[in-house]
Coordinates of C-alpha atoms in Angstrom, one line a residue:
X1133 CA 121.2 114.5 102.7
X1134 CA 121.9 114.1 98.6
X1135 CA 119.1 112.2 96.7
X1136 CA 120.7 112.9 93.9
X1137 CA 121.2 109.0 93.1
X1138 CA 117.5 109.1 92.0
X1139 CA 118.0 110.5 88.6
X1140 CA 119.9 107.4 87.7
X1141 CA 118.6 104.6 90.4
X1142 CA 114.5 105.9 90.5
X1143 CA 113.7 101.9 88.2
X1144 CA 115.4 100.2 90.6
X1145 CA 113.0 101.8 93.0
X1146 CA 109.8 101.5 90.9
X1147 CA 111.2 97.4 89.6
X1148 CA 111.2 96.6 93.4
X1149 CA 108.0 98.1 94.1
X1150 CA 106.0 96.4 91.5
X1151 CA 107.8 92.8 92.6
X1152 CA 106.5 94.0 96.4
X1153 CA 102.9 94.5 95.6
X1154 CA 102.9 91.5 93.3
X1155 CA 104.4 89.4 96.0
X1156 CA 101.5 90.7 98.7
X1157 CA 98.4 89.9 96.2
X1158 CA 99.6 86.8 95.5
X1159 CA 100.3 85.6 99.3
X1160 CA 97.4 87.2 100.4
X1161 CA 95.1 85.4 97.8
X1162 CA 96.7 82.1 98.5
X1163 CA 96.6 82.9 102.0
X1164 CA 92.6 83.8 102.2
X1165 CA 92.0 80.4 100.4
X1166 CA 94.0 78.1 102.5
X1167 CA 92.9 80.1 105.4
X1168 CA 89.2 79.8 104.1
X1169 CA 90.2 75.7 104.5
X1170 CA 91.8 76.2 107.9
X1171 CA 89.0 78.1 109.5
X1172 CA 86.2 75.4 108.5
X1173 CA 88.4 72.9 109.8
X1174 CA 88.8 74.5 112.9
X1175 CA 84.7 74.8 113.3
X1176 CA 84.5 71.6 112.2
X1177 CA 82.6 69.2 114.4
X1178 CA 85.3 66.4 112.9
X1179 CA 87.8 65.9 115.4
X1180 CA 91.0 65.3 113.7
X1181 CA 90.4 68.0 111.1
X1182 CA 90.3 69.9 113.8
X1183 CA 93.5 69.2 115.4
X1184 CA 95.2 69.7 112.3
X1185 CA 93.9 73.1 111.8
X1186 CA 94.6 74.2 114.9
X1187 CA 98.1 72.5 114.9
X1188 CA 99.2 74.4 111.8
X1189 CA 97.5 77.5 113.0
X1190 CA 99.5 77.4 116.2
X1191 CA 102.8 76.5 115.0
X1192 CA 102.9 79.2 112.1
X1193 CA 101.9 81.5 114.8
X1194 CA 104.3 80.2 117.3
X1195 CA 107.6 80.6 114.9
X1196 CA 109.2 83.5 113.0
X1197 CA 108.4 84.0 109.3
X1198 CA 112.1 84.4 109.0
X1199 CA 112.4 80.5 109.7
X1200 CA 109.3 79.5 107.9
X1201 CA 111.2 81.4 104.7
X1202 CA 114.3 79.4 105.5
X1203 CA 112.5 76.5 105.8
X1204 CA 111.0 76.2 102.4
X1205 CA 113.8 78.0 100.8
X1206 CA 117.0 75.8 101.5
X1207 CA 114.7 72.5 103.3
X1208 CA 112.5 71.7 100.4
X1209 CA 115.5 70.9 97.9
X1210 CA 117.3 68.7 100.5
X1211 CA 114.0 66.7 99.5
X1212 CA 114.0 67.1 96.1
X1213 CA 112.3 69.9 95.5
X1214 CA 113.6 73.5 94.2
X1215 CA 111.6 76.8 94.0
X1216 CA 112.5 79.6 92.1
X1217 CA 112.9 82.5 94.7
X1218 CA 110.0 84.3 94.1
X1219 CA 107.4 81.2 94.3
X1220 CA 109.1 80.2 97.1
X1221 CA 109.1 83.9 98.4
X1222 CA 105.0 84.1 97.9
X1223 CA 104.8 80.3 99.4
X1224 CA 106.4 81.2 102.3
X1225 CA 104.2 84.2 102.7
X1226 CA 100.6 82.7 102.2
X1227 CA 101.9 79.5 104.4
X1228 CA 102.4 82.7 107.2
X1229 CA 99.5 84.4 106.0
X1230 CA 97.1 81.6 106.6
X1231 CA 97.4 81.3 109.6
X1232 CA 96.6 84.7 110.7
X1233 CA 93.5 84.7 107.9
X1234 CA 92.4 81.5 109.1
X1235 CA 91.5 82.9 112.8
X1236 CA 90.4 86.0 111.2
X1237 CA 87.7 84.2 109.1
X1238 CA 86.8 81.7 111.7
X1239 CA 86.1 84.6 114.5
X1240 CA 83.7 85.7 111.4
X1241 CA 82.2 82.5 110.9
X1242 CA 81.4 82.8 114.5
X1243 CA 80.5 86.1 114.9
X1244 CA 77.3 85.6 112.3
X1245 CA 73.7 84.7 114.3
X1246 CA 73.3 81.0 114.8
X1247 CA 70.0 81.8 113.5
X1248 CA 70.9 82.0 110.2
X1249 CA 72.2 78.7 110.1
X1250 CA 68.9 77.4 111.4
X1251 CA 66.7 79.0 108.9
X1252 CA 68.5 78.1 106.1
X1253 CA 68.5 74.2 107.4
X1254 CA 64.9 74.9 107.6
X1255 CA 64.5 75.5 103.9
X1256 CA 66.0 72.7 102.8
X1257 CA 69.5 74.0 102.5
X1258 CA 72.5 71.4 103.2
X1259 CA 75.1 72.4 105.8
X1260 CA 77.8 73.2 103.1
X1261 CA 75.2 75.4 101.1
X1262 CA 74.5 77.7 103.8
X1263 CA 77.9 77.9 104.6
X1264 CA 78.7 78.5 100.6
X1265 CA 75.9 80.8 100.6
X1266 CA 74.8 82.2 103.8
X1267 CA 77.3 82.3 106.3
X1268 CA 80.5 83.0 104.5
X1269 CA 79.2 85.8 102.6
X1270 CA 78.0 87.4 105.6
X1271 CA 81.1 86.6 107.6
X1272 CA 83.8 88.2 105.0
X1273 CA 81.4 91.1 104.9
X1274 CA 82.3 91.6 108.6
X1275 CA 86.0 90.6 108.4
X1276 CA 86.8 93.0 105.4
X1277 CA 88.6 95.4 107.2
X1278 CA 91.0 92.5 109.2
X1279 CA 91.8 91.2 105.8
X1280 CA 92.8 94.3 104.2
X1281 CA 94.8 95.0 107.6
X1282 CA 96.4 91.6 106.8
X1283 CA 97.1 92.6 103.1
X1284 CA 99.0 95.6 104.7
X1285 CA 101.4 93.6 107.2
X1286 CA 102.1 91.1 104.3
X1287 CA 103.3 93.9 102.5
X1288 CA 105.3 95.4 105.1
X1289 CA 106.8 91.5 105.6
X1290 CA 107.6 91.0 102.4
X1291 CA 110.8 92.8 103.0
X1292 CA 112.2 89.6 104.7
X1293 CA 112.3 87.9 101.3
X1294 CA 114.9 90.1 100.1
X1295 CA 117.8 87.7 101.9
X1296 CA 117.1 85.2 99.5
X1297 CA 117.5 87.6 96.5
X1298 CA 113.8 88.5 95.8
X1299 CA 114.7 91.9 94.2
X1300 CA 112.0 93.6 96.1
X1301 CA 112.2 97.0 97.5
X1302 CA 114.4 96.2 100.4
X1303 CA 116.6 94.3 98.0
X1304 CA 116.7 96.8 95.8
X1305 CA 117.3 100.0 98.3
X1306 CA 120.1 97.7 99.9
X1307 CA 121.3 97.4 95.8
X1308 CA 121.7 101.3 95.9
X1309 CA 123.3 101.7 99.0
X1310 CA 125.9 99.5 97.5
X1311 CA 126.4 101.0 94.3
X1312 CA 126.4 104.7 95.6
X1313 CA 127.8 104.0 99.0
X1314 CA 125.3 105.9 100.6
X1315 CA 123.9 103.9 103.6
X1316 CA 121.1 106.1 104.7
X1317 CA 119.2 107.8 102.0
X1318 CA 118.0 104.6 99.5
X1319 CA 116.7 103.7 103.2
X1320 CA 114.4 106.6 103.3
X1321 CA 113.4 106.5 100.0
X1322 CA 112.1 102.6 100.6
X1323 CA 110.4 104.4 104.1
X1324 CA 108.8 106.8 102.8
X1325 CA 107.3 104.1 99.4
X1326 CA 106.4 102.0 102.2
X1327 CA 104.5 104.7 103.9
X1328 CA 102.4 105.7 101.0
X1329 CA 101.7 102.4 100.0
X1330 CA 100.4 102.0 103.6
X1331 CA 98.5 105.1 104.2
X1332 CA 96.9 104.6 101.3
X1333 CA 95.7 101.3 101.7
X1334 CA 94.5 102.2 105.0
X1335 CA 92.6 105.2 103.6
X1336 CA 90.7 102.9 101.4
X1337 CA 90.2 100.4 104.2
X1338 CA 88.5 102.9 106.2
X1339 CA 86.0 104.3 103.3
X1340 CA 85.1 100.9 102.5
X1341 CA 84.4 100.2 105.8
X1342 CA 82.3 103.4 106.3
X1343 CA 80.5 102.6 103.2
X1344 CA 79.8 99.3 104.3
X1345 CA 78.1 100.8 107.3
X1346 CA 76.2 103.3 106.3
X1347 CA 74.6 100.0 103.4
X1348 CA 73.6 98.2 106.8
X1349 CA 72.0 101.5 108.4
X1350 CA 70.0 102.5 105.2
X1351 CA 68.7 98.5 105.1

């Protein structure tokens, strides 16, 4: 294999890979917030909130990301509205995100003693500031590690945006290939970026989440 091309092509690589990991902050952000949204709907004791929630919930589930991406991408300007590539890249993202962060946060919610909720409403607290306060701190505490296993996916996804010219690394690597006809080598290049990126992340994941444990053991 010759991997020579990286002398002259390596910013094309490193371009791409900064456009990736901006593209999975921002999706993942958006997506925790309207997922944060989603997954009090869900619990809500409000009936057609809750249909809606789990309506969206299910639906972005139930179809590809691939069609969600076409969706906004050539839909939205038959109705007067045009994206640049990269928003609607991200939007596309955190609208697929969500819906995987909202169930995430809602098992969470769930998962924290009912107590809590009680003795808070005992002191006086409203509803929404124990959930503001009490519950949801609690909750993301316990749901840390599922959201930085989401932020890893999203990452890994974000490669489909490259077939609408987000000059990610999968654009780019594909960019290469055509410029040095070499098919297989920008491809393990992007692997092995991917990989690290990946590893790392999951590296990280798993010292927070030992440090975490070790703060509930010494409390």
């Amino acid at each position: 294999m010759d991997f020579s091309f990286l002398a002259k092509y390596y910013m094309f690589f490193i371009y791409g890979l900064k456009n990736t990991i901006l593209l999975a902050i921002f999706s993942v952000c958006l997506g925790v917030i309207l997922g944060i949204f989603l997954a009090l709907m869900k619990i809500s004791k409000n009936r057609i909130l809750n249909m809606i929630s789990t309506s969206y919930i299910e639906f972005i589930r139930g179809t590809p990301l691939l069609v969600q991406l076409y969706i906004i991408y050539y839909g939205l300007p038959n109705i007067g509205i045009d994206l640049p590539d990269f928003l609607a890249g991200i939007i596309a993202l955190s609208i697929n995100s969500a819906a995987y962060v909202a169930e995430i946060i809602r098992a969470g919610i769930q998962a924290v003693d009912k107590g809590q909720m009680e003795a808070a409403r005992s002191l006086g607290m409203t509803h929404n500031m124990t959930m503001k306060y009490i519950i949801i701190p609690q909750a993301f505490k316990n749901i840390l590690p599922a959201l930085g296993n989401e932020f890893i996916v999203v990452i890994k996804e974000s490669s489909i945006v490259s077939i609408i010219g987000i000059h990610e690394l999968m654009y780019n690597a594909d960019t290469v290939r055509g410029n040095t006809f070499q098919p297989f080598e920008p491809l393990i290049v992007v692997a092995l970026i991917y990989f690290i990126i990946t590893f790392t992340l999951s590296k990280l994941l798993g010292l927070a989440e030992r440090r975490m444990r070790v703060g509930d053991q010494s409390i």
